[in-house]
XYZ file of C-alpha atoms in Angstrom:
547
model
C 30.951 8.687 -19.363
C 29.052 7.919 -21.614
C 26.247 10.820 -22.243
C 23.447 8.819 -23.325
C 23.213 6.777 -20.548
C 22.090 9.757 -17.546
C 18.475 8.553 -17.027
C 16.871 12.640 -17.749
C 16.366 14.396 -15.008
C 13.292 14.878 -15.636
C 11.617 13.259 -12.423
C 12.609 13.810 -8.779
C 14.141 10.629 -7.745
C 14.757 8.458 -4.955
C 16.587 7.910 -2.216
C 19.279 5.830 -1.363
C 17.684 4.231 0.492
C 14.838 3.445 -1.459
C 17.190 1.515 -4.670
C 19.005 -0.721 -1.379
C 15.514 -1.547 -1.042
C 14.425 -1.774 -3.825
C 17.391 -3.527 -5.867
C 19.609 -4.864 -2.086
C 20.658 -8.112 -1.453
C 21.698 -10.585 -2.864
C 22.616 -7.893 -6.204
C 23.969 -4.574 -4.119
C 25.597 -4.000 -0.696
C 25.885 -0.980 0.845
C 29.435 -0.179 1.591
C 29.754 3.395 2.935
C 27.265 6.278 2.724
C 28.315 9.637 4.364
C 26.315 12.051 3.584
C 22.994 8.578 4.999
C 20.743 7.363 3.312
C 18.581 9.661 2.235
C 21.088 11.216 -0.332
C 19.196 11.949 -3.534
C 19.625 9.445 -6.510
C 18.479 11.057 -9.709
C 19.557 9.163 -12.633
C 22.512 6.241 -13.319
C 25.077 6.960 -15.338
C 27.925 4.625 -17.001
C 31.460 5.424 -16.372
C 33.089 3.000 -18.795
C 37.545 2.118 -18.100
C 38.441 3.782 -21.090
C 36.174 7.528 -20.239
C 38.010 10.390 -17.306
C 36.693 9.360 -14.128
C 33.643 11.994 -14.366
C 30.314 11.881 -12.353
C 26.882 14.524 -12.988
C 25.638 15.632 -9.881
C 22.606 13.015 -8.056
C 24.142 10.063 -10.052
C 24.349 6.608 -9.655
C 27.286 6.039 -11.161
C 28.472 2.168 -12.480
C 31.667 1.999 -12.804
C 31.673 -0.520 -15.077
C 35.051 -2.018 -15.133
C 36.684 -0.736 -12.083
C 37.428 -3.339 -10.096
C 38.975 -2.704 -5.855
C 41.419 -0.569 -6.034
C 41.160 0.740 -9.430
C 38.014 2.563 -8.475
C 39.157 5.254 -6.568
C 39.652 7.378 -9.057
C 36.287 7.137 -9.583
C 34.926 7.814 -6.242
C 36.623 11.261 -6.348
C 35.507 12.356 -8.897
C 32.029 11.464 -8.087
C 33.002 13.562 -4.901
C 33.697 15.824 -6.782
C 30.775 16.282 -8.820
C 28.363 15.589 -6.639
C 27.645 11.985 -7.465
C 25.200 10.170 -4.752
C 26.620 6.976 -5.361
C 29.428 4.637 -6.823
C 29.073 0.976 -7.741
C 31.623 -1.164 -7.675
C 33.423 -4.651 -7.891
C 35.285 -5.955 -5.256
C 38.475 -8.692 -6.354
C 38.383 -9.052 -3.003
C 36.499 -8.963 0.952
C 38.888 -7.671 1.716
C 39.121 -4.059 -0.038
C 35.963 -3.416 0.726
C 38.034 -1.238 4.299
C 39.566 0.854 2.560
C 37.477 1.875 -0.497
C 34.798 2.784 2.299
C 37.357 4.700 3.372
C 38.021 6.609 0.303
C 34.165 7.231 -0.385
C 33.176 8.691 3.044
C 36.220 10.995 2.750
C 34.785 12.008 -1.287
C 31.451 12.184 0.799
C 29.937 10.106 -1.358
C 27.679 6.723 -1.073
C 29.538 3.483 -2.012
C 27.817 0.392 -3.742
C 29.323 -3.117 -3.979
C 28.374 -5.537 -6.627
C 27.950 -9.322 -6.109
C 30.819 -10.326 -8.901
C 28.958 -12.786 -10.301
C 26.193 -10.020 -11.082
C 25.839 -8.689 -14.742
C 26.608 -5.094 -14.745
C 23.135 -4.878 -17.217
C 21.146 -6.330 -14.799
C 22.331 -3.975 -12.300
C 22.044 -0.538 -14.554
C 18.247 -2.350 -16.037
C 16.643 -2.544 -12.285
C 18.373 0.496 -10.860
C 16.893 2.844 -14.454
C 13.850 0.807 -13.671
C 13.557 1.951 -9.633
C 13.972 4.937 -10.998
C 11.390 5.139 -12.981
C 8.892 3.608 -11.520
C 9.169 6.888 -8.721
C 6.644 9.392 -8.257
C 6.975 12.094 -10.569
C 7.510 15.326 -8.106
C 4.089 16.924 -7.359
C 3.799 17.367 -3.984
C 4.990 13.539 -3.220
C 2.453 11.960 -4.976
C 3.211 8.522 -4.636
C 2.423 6.685 -7.948
C -0.417 5.995 -9.338
C -0.236 1.551 -9.385
C 3.204 1.889 -6.573
C 5.985 0.450 -8.768
C 7.095 -2.934 -9.660
C 9.393 -3.401 -6.456
C 6.906 -2.828 -4.255
C 4.740 -4.759 -5.507
C 6.718 -8.252 -5.445
C 7.109 -7.024 -1.804
C 3.470 -6.813 -1.144
C 3.383 -9.904 -2.607
C 5.748 -11.909 -0.642
C 4.034 -10.775 2.758
C 0.425 -11.702 1.691
C 2.196 -15.222 -0.077
C 3.992 -15.957 2.426
C 7.160 -16.690 -0.289
C 9.720 -15.063 -2.130
C 8.937 -13.310 -4.965
C 10.405 -12.875 -8.211
C 8.754 -11.072 -11.443
C 9.686 -11.659 -14.501
C 9.349 -10.936 -18.988
C 8.509 -13.801 -21.368
C 12.048 -13.486 -21.682
C 12.520 -14.497 -17.702
C 14.085 -11.446 -17.021
C 14.762 -10.385 -13.737
C 12.231 -6.928 -13.755
C 11.352 -6.902 -9.726
C 11.975 -8.692 -6.583
C 11.044 -8.748 -3.014
C 13.641 -8.494 -0.280
C 14.582 -11.607 1.813
C 16.208 -11.146 5.274
C 17.773 -15.072 5.738
C 20.137 -15.646 2.342
C 19.390 -19.312 3.297
C 15.973 -19.289 2.205
C 16.425 -18.855 -1.160
C 17.457 -21.665 -4.093
C 19.895 -21.539 -6.457
C 17.261 -20.836 -8.766
C 16.448 -17.504 -8.059
C 19.384 -16.791 -7.023
C 21.432 -17.314 -10.157
C 18.676 -16.103 -12.221
C 18.619 -12.284 -9.999
C 22.864 -12.041 -10.221
C 22.534 -13.083 -14.455
C 19.435 -11.279 -15.480
C 17.765 -13.828 -15.554
C 16.961 -17.919 -15.491
C 19.939 -20.396 -15.741
C 20.191 -22.647 -18.843
C 19.725 -25.895 -17.567
C 17.046 -24.997 -14.819
C 15.205 -23.405 -18.031
C 15.245 -26.936 -19.091
C 14.053 -28.399 -16.854
C 11.132 -26.432 -16.363
C 9.911 -26.586 -20.458
C 10.706 -30.239 -19.856
C 8.128 -30.174 -17.217
C 6.086 -28.661 -19.066
C 5.675 -25.308 -16.817
C 6.549 -21.941 -19.540
C 3.337 -24.150 -22.057
C 1.027 -23.899 -19.029
C 1.768 -20.413 -18.234
C 1.144 -19.638 -22.192
C -2.311 -21.871 -21.817
C -3.744 -20.661 -18.880
C -4.528 -18.053 -16.417
C -4.518 -20.179 -13.150
C -2.238 -20.751 -10.194
C 0.760 -23.475 -11.268
C 2.565 -26.087 -9.307
C 6.103 -26.356 -9.005
C 7.231 -28.879 -6.350
C 10.642 -29.285 -4.628
C 13.402 -30.582 -6.154
C 16.284 -30.824 -3.563
C 18.756 -32.826 -5.645
C 18.783 -29.218 -8.136
C 18.404 -26.226 -5.705
C 15.207 -25.915 -6.719
C 11.951 -25.166 -3.597
C 8.442 -25.655 -3.911
C 7.236 -22.387 -6.090
C 4.086 -21.546 -7.367
C 3.372 -19.264 -11.107
C 1.468 -17.418 -12.456
C 0.494 -15.567 -15.630
C 0.471 -11.253 -16.445
C -1.604 -10.790 -18.541
C -3.259 -8.435 -20.608
C -5.868 -9.614 -23.031
C -4.818 -13.062 -24.843
C -1.516 -11.971 -24.539
C 1.056 -13.417 -21.826
C 3.487 -9.724 -20.326
C 5.399 -12.210 -18.371
C 5.595 -14.412 -14.778
C 5.296 -14.302 -11.647
C 7.071 -16.048 -9.201
C 6.644 -17.160 -5.442
C 9.228 -19.666 -3.700
C 9.130 -20.980 -0.490
C 10.955 -20.112 2.056
C 11.816 -21.311 6.326
C 7.692 -21.874 6.477
C 5.099 -22.864 3.927
C 2.984 -20.304 1.658
C 0.298 -19.338 3.212
C -3.647 -20.417 3.067
C -4.973 -18.124 0.856
C -1.325 -18.220 -1.276
C -3.058 -19.094 -5.113
C -5.908 -15.824 -5.084
C -2.875 -13.148 -3.613
C -1.012 -14.661 -6.375
C -3.959 -14.510 -8.890
C -4.720 -10.869 -7.635
C -0.850 -9.777 -7.869
C -0.713 -10.922 -11.474
C -3.837 -8.068 -12.567
C -2.077 -5.796 -10.742
C 1.427 -6.877 -12.190
C -0.027 -6.621 -15.576
C -1.456 -2.271 -15.303
C 2.889 -2.078 -14.228
C 3.995 -3.818 -18.185
C 1.756 -2.256 -19.638
C 2.945 1.304 -18.211
C 6.773 0.032 -19.381
C 5.518 -0.368 -22.602
C 4.772 3.113 -22.549
C 1.835 1.358 -25.196
C -1.105 2.371 -23.456
C 0.490 4.246 -20.937
C -1.982 7.391 -21.806
C -5.482 4.546 -21.938
C -4.281 3.959 -17.747
C -4.135 8.128 -17.000
C -7.744 8.387 -18.967
C -8.992 4.833 -17.281
C -8.008 6.863 -13.258
C -9.831 9.654 -15.193
C -12.621 8.796 -15.774
C -12.991 6.177 -12.191
C -12.578 8.847 -10.125
C -14.819 11.213 -12.745
C -17.463 8.693 -11.930
C -17.194 8.094 -8.472
C -17.787 12.289 -7.774
C -20.636 12.488 -9.611
C -18.808 14.846 -12.676
C -18.245 12.227 -15.498
C -21.143 9.528 -16.445
C -21.248 6.456 -17.194
C -20.285 5.609 -20.821
C -17.187 7.124 -21.413
C -15.770 4.499 -19.089
C -18.185 2.249 -19.629
C -17.213 2.173 -23.722
C -13.253 3.131 -22.846
C -12.847 -0.428 -20.908
C -15.586 -3.037 -22.268
C -17.756 -2.656 -19.597
C -22.048 -3.520 -19.310
C -23.209 -0.467 -16.833
C -26.668 -2.075 -16.522
C -24.745 -4.281 -14.291
C -24.833 -4.026 -10.554
C -22.441 -2.176 -9.299
C -20.638 -1.324 -5.607
C -18.181 1.007 -4.750
C -15.613 0.025 -1.389
C -13.782 2.815 0.895
C -11.141 2.458 3.548
C -9.206 4.676 5.882
C -6.124 5.031 7.708
C -4.738 6.821 10.123
C -1.416 7.377 10.917
C -1.767 6.929 14.758
C -2.451 3.123 14.595
C 0.186 2.503 13.332
C 2.715 5.102 15.303
C 1.197 3.436 18.565
C 2.166 0.650 17.763
C 5.555 1.033 17.026
C 5.334 0.303 13.635
C 5.913 2.636 10.405
C 4.137 5.503 8.757
C 2.999 3.396 6.236
C 2.832 5.379 2.101
C -0.814 4.643 0.289
C 1.088 3.379 -1.756
C 1.531 0.237 0.167
C -2.370 -0.030 1.165
C -3.422 0.475 -1.740
C -1.226 -2.063 -3.717
C -2.896 -4.151 -1.124
C -6.263 -3.610 -1.802
C -5.730 -4.096 -5.439
C -4.312 -7.145 -4.817
C -7.144 -8.426 -2.754
C -9.870 -7.354 -5.112
C -8.137 -8.190 -8.229
C -7.984 -11.882 -7.025
C -11.873 -11.486 -5.827
C -13.361 -9.886 -8.513
C -11.639 -8.989 -11.960
C -12.698 -6.248 -12.690
C -11.997 -3.728 -10.263
C -10.982 -0.565 -10.161
C -8.660 1.034 -7.372
C -8.300 4.873 -7.028
C -6.790 6.836 -4.696
C -8.087 10.486 -4.858
C -5.785 10.718 -1.501
C -3.667 9.214 0.531
C -5.471 8.378 3.343
C -8.643 7.092 1.521
C -8.817 4.194 -1.220
C -12.202 3.648 -3.310
C -12.644 0.056 -5.224
C -15.487 0.858 -7.970
C -16.911 -2.810 -8.907
C -18.843 -3.289 -11.909
C -20.697 -5.146 -13.334
C -20.771 -8.236 -10.277
C -23.534 -10.908 -10.878
C -26.830 -10.177 -10.491
C -26.847 -12.345 -7.204
C -23.965 -11.032 -5.334
C -24.986 -9.262 -1.946
C -23.584 -6.828 0.114
C -22.511 -9.958 3.297
C -19.968 -11.266 -0.018
C -18.861 -7.650 0.254
C -18.518 -7.223 3.507
C -16.504 -10.789 3.560
C -13.970 -8.937 1.241
C -13.896 -6.254 2.432
C -12.920 -8.089 5.774
C -10.064 -10.154 4.521
C -8.301 -7.112 3.788
C -8.675 -5.344 6.438
C -7.103 -8.023 8.755
C -4.815 -8.738 6.309
C -3.991 -5.555 6.659
C -3.332 -5.477 10.693
C -1.430 -9.199 9.801
C 1.175 -7.888 7.196
C 0.937 -3.949 7.897
C 0.815 -4.076 11.276
C -2.147 -1.312 10.604
C -5.479 -0.962 11.262
C -7.649 -0.350 7.264
C -11.444 0.665 8.192
C -13.433 -0.407 5.341
C -16.793 0.071 4.267
C -19.450 -1.387 1.741
C -21.369 1.241 -0.706
C -24.630 -0.004 -1.447
C -25.164 -2.138 -4.680
C -27.099 -0.170 -7.231
C -28.330 -2.272 -10.571
C -26.444 0.375 -12.791
C -22.689 2.602 -13.516
C -24.924 5.231 -13.098
C -25.430 5.254 -9.854
C -21.473 4.755 -8.502
C -22.042 8.663 -6.772
C -24.991 7.066 -4.589
C -22.604 4.660 -3.276
C -19.736 5.899 -2.832
C -21.068 8.574 -0.698
C -22.583 5.654 1.833
C -19.594 4.143 1.756
C -17.906 7.956 2.868
C -20.762 8.327 5.170
C -19.764 5.015 7.068
C -15.777 5.511 7.054
C -17.148 9.788 7.897
C -19.108 8.006 11.031
C -16.458 4.939 12.231
C -14.210 8.177 12.579
C -16.871 10.068 14.607
C -18.600 8.462 16.570
C -16.522 5.873 16.762
C -17.541 1.929 16.218
C -16.923 -1.203 18.102
C -16.283 -2.812 13.683
C -13.619 -1.682 11.592
C -15.863 -2.685 8.899
C -19.501 -2.387 7.963
C -22.296 -1.455 5.719
C -25.038 0.731 6.157
C -27.637 -1.492 7.481
C -24.344 -2.468 10.750
C -24.124 1.003 11.516
C -27.236 2.709 10.422
C -27.705 4.565 13.944
C -24.369 5.269 14.540
C -24.672 6.866 10.933
C -27.379 9.553 11.669
C -26.063 10.558 15.021
C -22.685 11.190 13.157
C -24.396 13.310 10.465
C -26.721 14.667 12.795
C -23.351 15.512 14.527
C -21.433 17.270 11.805
C -24.449 19.384 11.278
C -24.708 21.055 14.259
C -20.517 21.503 13.582
C -21.641 23.033 11.057
C -24.144 25.265 12.693
C -23.540 27.200 15.743
C -27.088 28.715 15.778
C -28.849 24.801 16.137
C -26.507 25.135 19.895
C -27.602 25.521 23.481
C -25.110 28.538 24.678
C -25.659 26.771 27.825
C -23.671 23.872 26.662
C -21.179 25.887 25.262
C -20.530 27.626 28.161
C -19.919 24.242 30.391
C -17.625 22.728 27.516
C -16.063 26.357 28.738
C -15.986 26.120 32.036
C -14.109 22.971 31.749
C -11.585 23.783 29.616
C -10.800 26.940 31.568
C -10.530 24.647 35.190
C -9.949 21.070 33.868
C -13.291 20.535 35.214
C -14.853 17.309 34.462
C -18.126 18.714 34.420
C -20.222 17.802 30.664
C -17.908 14.402 31.074
C -20.362 13.687 33.703
C -23.290 14.668 32.583
C -22.614 13.048 29.692
C -21.839 9.531 31.232
C -25.126 10.268 32.497
C -26.899 10.258 29.728
C -24.992 7.497 28.219
C -26.163 5.394 31.674
C -30.017 6.214 30.685
C -30.046 8.491 34.155
C -28.497 5.074 36.866
C -26.355 7.595 38.785
C -23.920 3.820 40.227
C -23.202 2.328 36.361
C -22.445 6.149 35.381
C -20.096 6.659 38.753
C -18.318 3.406 37.687
C -17.802 4.169 34.108
C -15.856 8.170 34.893
C -14.031 5.999 38.687
C -15.757 8.117 40.966
C -18.769 7.452 43.984
C -21.710 8.479 43.129
C -22.437 10.762 45.679
C -19.077 13.064 43.766
C -21.989 12.736 40.172
C -24.533 13.665 41.686
C -22.891 17.266 43.096
C -21.081 17.745 39.636
C -25.213 17.308 38.549
C -26.606 19.614 40.654
C -23.632 21.510 39.944
C -23.708 21.293 36.322
C -27.468 22.506 36.664
C -26.920 25.581 38.869
C -24.003 27.091 36.611
C -26.320 26.673 33.229
C -29.588 26.052 34.760
C -30.229 23.185 32.581
C -33.248 20.845 33.849
C -31.894 17.312 32.831
C -35.295 16.062 34.068
C -36.423 17.069 31.649
C -36.456 14.881 27.669
C -35.953 17.686 24.733
C -33.105 19.503 27.156
C -30.849 15.733 28.012
C -31.746 14.932 24.289
C -30.054 18.508 23.405
C -27.464 17.576 25.834
C -26.166 14.048 24.716
C -25.740 14.863 21.081
C -24.031 18.410 21.590
C -21.903 16.957 24.367
C -21.124 14.226 22.096
C -19.445 16.692 19.202
C -17.583 18.815 22.285
C -15.729 15.013 22.774
C -15.777 14.060 19.476
C -13.491 17.272 19.119
């Protein structure tokens, strides 16, 4: 065992499930998982055929050179030493059953690696997945999410099959494909061989693809060439300033790419640049400082000048804040698994980066995400920003099965007023949750009345002395007797005193509603003929209905 090959155990690690989601077909295949898919992988170790079989707790052991039945000792040692999984290559498909049986006895997961895959590629990609894992601070997701997650998000938004490569055409991450028939030879060979095969790369050079990628930020289109096993694809350079860091490739599968694939790809390239810079460790402290300064500016605890100086922004240009929030309930109710904030953050980052190069995305918690839009054009208006928000909300519903609420904060004259825009974005999101708003995306002029009602309800909620004790007693009475008096009064008031309309809303006879109103007045002493009592009753009962 090479001790230098073990990844440092400082990070919490990732589950076997996450590793398979990152690598998966066509690189590795799960053969056995006796401890389930939630077993934690904390490091990657290389087992050389010359070394005695051994492992370390929580390790993914790459049994290099131990093909087929020769991997039995590695599996037994992995189980004995507490390894999470052992990866081997099979000489024949029939060997999988015997190896799986041994893995089950040893209590260690077994992964089979494609025979034509390179071990250094498996090693590099597994370590990359570990390096991009959360650092263990209370389960917080990585700030931008890993490259595999970005590749998957880009695949969803473009409708294609995505690979992210460095400037040497080595594959860094790729999206999952459920249909192997959709994947063309160039993608398959690139993943298995770590980089694009030379005959294909020569063709791309001959067509001038790499030259155009070096010279342009635009999306490059490559036509299909069935005779070469190449399907239609898009490509865009990943840049940090003038320097190219890599390329994102999108291969068209069985269906055509989406209408806005070019725009999504541009946004993905700008987000990917942050990942690749972080991977090179050249500006990791710089990225952390950026996030800190943005969060401080949104909170109003840090002035605009530090961020403007750090990023070279014009603090006197217009700026605005977009806010987004979602609740797990909508996803769960529709049968969609609970989503992570990182997945939502990736989608928002890709869309906003495509629309505005200087956009900055921060997630102070897993339920709310903010987009700072500095140095906006002076001609921009709320309608344009609302349109951007709408696109993101619709994309979340279409691709993630998620109800994503979006708010547009006011456009402020400069970075110094950004906290005002963030507060307005928060007011809108709060109102959407508290009073229920028909639309999922709004600016303040769209729902000003609802926002003010929401804030009045919040004031009533925070100050019990402002509430009428008779109405409080009514709600308590209903709670104890499973009554519907408070609900009936609120429906009556919402219908402007129209008994028939309110009764229809409640699905009761008008006489039943009239009885409930009389009963309410008898119990509480309220006089619903008085406008001031009706106004107070409407507000306080709305507060109760909102929980």
